[in-house]
Short mmCIF file of C-alpha atoms in Angstrom, two decimals:
data_model
loop_
_atom_site.label_atom_id
_atom_site.label_comp_id
_atom_site.label_asym_id
_atom_site.label_seq_id
_atom_site.Cartn_x
_atom_site.Cartn_y
_atom_site.Cartn_z
CA MET A 24 -32.59 -70.57 -89.37
CA ILE A 25 -36.17 -71.06 -90.82
CA GLN A 26 -38.55 -68.18 -89.65
CA THR A 27 -42.24 -68.91 -88.84
CA PRO A 28 -44.67 -66.93 -90.45
CA PRO A 29 -46.47 -64.18 -88.42
CA GLU A 30 -49.70 -66.18 -88.84
CA HIS A 31 -48.32 -69.38 -87.62
CA GLN A 32 -46.76 -67.41 -84.57
CA ARG A 33 -50.22 -66.03 -83.57
CA GLN A 34 -51.86 -69.47 -83.70
CA ALA A 35 -49.10 -70.99 -81.64
CA ARG A 36 -49.59 -68.55 -78.78
CA LEU A 37 -53.24 -69.10 -78.71
CA LEU A 38 -52.70 -72.74 -78.49
CA VAL A 39 -50.25 -72.20 -75.64
CA ALA A 40 -52.05 -69.69 -73.57
CA PRO A 41 -54.59 -72.15 -71.78
CA THR A 42 -51.93 -74.37 -70.67
CA MET A 43 -50.06 -71.37 -69.04
CA MET A 44 -53.21 -70.10 -67.38
CA LYS A 45 -53.68 -73.50 -65.57
CA LEU A 46 -50.10 -73.48 -64.63
CA LEU A 47 -50.50 -69.86 -63.12
CA THR A 48 -53.88 -70.17 -61.68
CA PRO A 49 -53.88 -71.12 -57.74
CA LYS A 50 -55.76 -74.36 -56.94
CA SER A 51 -58.23 -72.48 -54.79
CA SER A 52 -59.53 -69.29 -56.27
CA THR A 53 -60.19 -68.05 -52.64
CA ALA A 54 -56.74 -68.80 -51.31
CA THR A 55 -54.85 -65.64 -50.85
CA PRO A 56 -51.00 -66.09 -51.65
CA GLU A 57 -48.65 -65.99 -48.73
CA PHE A 58 -45.45 -64.33 -48.94
CA THR A 59 -42.66 -64.47 -46.06
CA ILE A 60 -40.35 -61.48 -45.96
CA MET A 61 -37.15 -61.81 -44.15
CA THR A 62 -36.14 -59.06 -42.13
CA ASN A 63 -33.42 -58.30 -39.48
CA GLU A 64 -35.98 -57.22 -36.77
CA GLN A 65 -34.36 -59.40 -34.24
CA ASP A 66 -30.97 -57.46 -34.70
CA ASP A 67 -32.87 -53.98 -34.29
CA VAL A 68 -34.72 -55.01 -31.17
CA VAL A 69 -33.45 -52.99 -28.00
CA ASP A 70 -33.89 -54.50 -24.62
CA PRO A 71 -36.17 -52.05 -22.47
CA SER A 72 -34.17 -52.90 -19.27
CA THR A 73 -31.01 -51.64 -20.86
CA THR A 74 -32.45 -48.41 -21.89
CA GLU A 75 -33.92 -47.82 -18.44
CA THR A 76 -30.43 -48.56 -16.99
CA GLU A 77 -28.80 -46.12 -19.49
CA ASP A 78 -31.27 -43.37 -18.64
CA ALA A 79 -31.05 -43.82 -14.85
CA VAL A 80 -27.16 -43.59 -15.26
CA ALA A 81 -27.49 -40.38 -17.38
CA VAL A 82 -29.87 -38.81 -14.79
CA GLU A 83 -27.72 -39.72 -11.97
CA GLU A 84 -24.67 -38.12 -13.79
CA ALA A 85 -26.67 -35.10 -14.44
CA GLU A 86 -27.97 -34.82 -10.83
CA ALA A 87 -24.26 -35.20 -9.73
CA ALA A 88 -23.13 -32.57 -11.86
CA ILE A 89 -25.69 -30.08 -10.95
CA GLU A 90 -24.98 -30.93 -7.13
CA HIS A 91 -21.31 -30.36 -7.78
CA ASP A 92 -22.04 -26.98 -9.60
CA VAL A 93 -24.40 -26.04 -6.81
CA GLU A 94 -21.91 -26.85 -3.96
CA ALA A 95 -19.08 -24.82 -5.96
CA LEU A 96 -21.43 -21.75 -6.16
CA LEU A 97 -22.31 -21.94 -2.52
CA THR A 98 -18.65 -22.25 -1.69
CA GLU A 99 -17.87 -19.21 -3.84
CA ARG A 100 -20.83 -17.14 -2.28
CA ASP A 101 -19.67 -18.07 1.00
CA SER A 102 -15.99 -16.92 0.15
CA PHE A 103 -17.38 -13.71 -1.39
CA ARG A 104 -19.51 -13.15 1.53
CA GLU A 105 -16.62 -13.44 3.99
CA ILE A 106 -14.39 -11.12 1.73
CA ALA A 107 -17.34 -8.56 1.89
CA GLN A 108 -17.79 -8.86 5.62
CA ARG A 109 -14.10 -8.54 6.29
CA LEU A 110 -13.78 -5.45 3.97
CA GLN A 111 -16.79 -4.06 5.61
CA ALA A 112 -15.35 -4.64 9.14
CA ASP A 113 -11.97 -3.01 7.99
CA PHE A 114 -13.59 0.05 6.63
CA GLU A 115 -15.65 0.43 9.72
CA ASN A 116 -12.77 0.29 11.68
CA TYR A 117 -10.90 2.74 9.29
CA ARG A 118 -14.06 5.03 9.62
CA LYS A 119 -13.80 4.96 13.33
CA ARG A 120 -9.88 5.26 13.56
CA VAL A 121 -10.20 8.18 11.16
CA ALA A 122 -13.06 9.78 13.15
CA THR A 123 -11.10 9.29 16.34
CA GLN A 124 -7.82 10.79 14.77
CA THR A 125 -9.71 13.71 13.39
CA SER A 126 -11.47 14.37 16.71
CA ASP A 127 -8.18 14.16 18.46
CA ASP A 128 -6.63 16.54 16.05
CA ILE A 129 -9.29 18.90 16.64
CA ASP A 130 -8.95 18.67 20.19
CA ARG A 131 -5.39 19.15 20.29
CA ALA A 132 -5.71 22.17 17.95
CA THR A 133 -8.25 23.75 20.09
CA GLY A 134 -6.22 22.82 23.23
CA ARG A 135 -3.34 24.66 21.95
CA ILE A 136 -5.46 27.70 21.65
CA ALA A 137 -6.82 27.37 24.94
CA GLU A 138 -3.47 26.91 26.31
CA SER A 139 -2.35 30.04 24.70
CA LEU A 140 -5.04 32.03 26.85
CA LEU A 141 -3.98 30.41 30.16
CA PRO A 142 -1.70 33.33 30.91
CA VAL A 143 -4.71 35.78 30.36
CA LEU A 144 -6.49 33.76 32.94
CA ASP A 145 -3.57 33.83 35.35
CA ALA A 146 -3.34 37.63 34.83
CA CYS A 147 -7.12 37.95 35.47
CA GLU A 148 -6.89 35.83 38.49
CA ALA A 149 -4.00 37.74 40.06
CA ALA A 150 -5.72 41.05 39.22
CA PHE A 151 -8.94 39.71 40.78
CA VAL A 152 -7.29 39.65 44.39
CA ALA A 153 -6.46 43.53 44.03
CA HIS A 154 -9.52 44.69 41.98
CA PRO A 155 -12.20 41.99 42.28
CA ALA A 156 -15.05 44.28 41.28
CA GLU A 157 -13.48 45.38 38.13
CA ILE A 158 -11.86 41.92 37.15
CA GLU A 159 -14.64 39.52 38.16
CA PRO A 160 -17.05 40.10 35.40
CA LEU A 161 -14.29 39.94 32.48
CA PHE A 162 -12.81 36.88 34.23
CA ASN A 163 -16.01 34.85 34.86
CA LEU A 164 -17.13 35.68 31.13
CA LEU A 165 -13.73 34.33 29.85
CA LEU A 166 -13.63 31.33 32.01
CA THR A 167 -17.27 30.39 31.31
CA GLU A 168 -16.84 30.50 27.51
CA LEU A 169 -13.68 28.42 27.86
CA LYS A 170 -15.62 25.90 30.01
CA LYS A 171 -18.07 25.48 27.14
CA GLN A 172 -15.39 24.39 24.87
CA GLY A 173 -13.85 21.73 27.36
CA LEU A 174 -11.61 23.62 29.89
CA GLU A 175 -11.86 22.92 33.60
CA ALA A 176 -9.91 24.27 36.32
CA LEU A 177 -8.48 21.69 38.80
CA ASP A 178 -9.73 21.82 42.33
CA LEU A 179 -6.91 20.32 44.23
CA ASN A 180 -6.78 22.11 47.62
CA GLY A 181 -7.29 19.76 50.37
CA GLN A 182 -7.01 16.75 47.89
CA THR A 183 -4.32 13.94 47.94
CA PHE A 184 -1.42 15.02 46.02
CA ASP A 185 -1.47 13.61 42.38
CA PRO A 186 1.71 14.16 40.52
CA ALA A 187 0.04 13.73 37.25
CA LYS A 188 -2.24 16.74 38.03
CA ALA A 189 0.18 19.07 39.98
CA ASP A 190 3.77 19.97 40.60
CA ALA A 191 4.77 20.24 44.33
CA VAL A 192 6.92 23.41 44.48
CA ILE A 193 6.70 23.65 48.31
CA HIS A 194 6.82 20.86 50.69
CA GLU A 195 6.11 21.52 54.42
CA GLU A 196 6.51 19.24 57.33
CA GLY A 197 3.50 17.70 58.89
CA GLU A 198 1.06 14.93 58.89
CA GLY A 199 -0.76 14.16 55.50
CA ASP A 200 -4.16 12.64 55.24
CA GLY A 201 -3.51 10.12 58.13
CA ASN A 202 -3.01 7.45 55.67
CA GLY A 203 0.41 8.34 54.85
CA ASN A 204 -0.54 10.39 51.62
CA THR A 205 0.67 13.63 50.79
CA VAL A 206 -1.89 16.32 51.00
CA VAL A 207 -2.19 19.41 48.80
CA THR A 208 -2.51 22.63 51.35
CA ASP A 209 -2.21 25.45 48.89
CA VAL A 210 -2.71 26.06 45.12
CA LEU A 211 -0.13 28.62 43.97
CA ARG A 212 -1.09 28.39 40.20
CA THR A 213 -4.32 26.74 39.00
CA GLY A 214 -4.05 23.85 36.77
CA TYR A 215 -6.36 23.30 33.82
CA THR A 216 -7.74 20.09 31.77
CA TRP A 217 -8.93 20.27 28.24
CA LYS A 218 -11.76 17.70 27.55
CA GLY A 219 -10.43 15.47 30.39
CA ARG A 220 -6.67 15.70 29.64
CA VAL A 221 -4.36 17.74 31.70
CA LEU A 222 -3.44 20.89 29.97
CA ARG A 223 -1.44 22.38 32.53
CA PRO A 224 -0.69 20.87 35.71
CA ALA A 225 -1.16 23.05 38.95
CA MET A 226 1.66 24.58 41.14
CA VAL A 227 0.97 23.48 44.70
CA LYS A 228 2.18 23.32 48.20
CA VAL A 229 1.83 20.04 49.94
CA ARG A 230 2.35 18.51 53.35
CA GLY A 231 3.04 15.12 54.53
#
């Protein structure tokens, strides 16, 4: 292969340069080259209506989930409230029952004490007939104190006979109260009640 001297190569480039400039220079010096860039913009375009629909569906689903959670919470709240009210009612009934039972227990205990004193009252009442001046102050004092605690003497003389309050130990012939009822004509032993309950029935004589 024949090599061209460097001097000849330089001259050849100088001769070719003007021709290449003409080929590369645009026809109009003021024209701006136009370039077309192909992209996939059409593939990336999203339909706005589709986006809005998806957003609306998402909002509806979120609202439905929230509404479901709220309903569940309200149901749970109502359930707890019902349980609390039932427990409160049960506790209130229990408290009343215990209070009543305690009160009844106290009444029975004190009633037994009062019942144990009834023979003393009977003795005072019997002695009062023979020695009223000496016995009356003591008898009245004892009876007054017991009355303060709930003891009451049954006043049955002349009343319709009530077997819940008296035992008829003597029955005499005769007319009762005019309505066919038996009448108490005499009290042989005084009966007593304790806070409304018969502590000891009386012993009476009846007619009718």
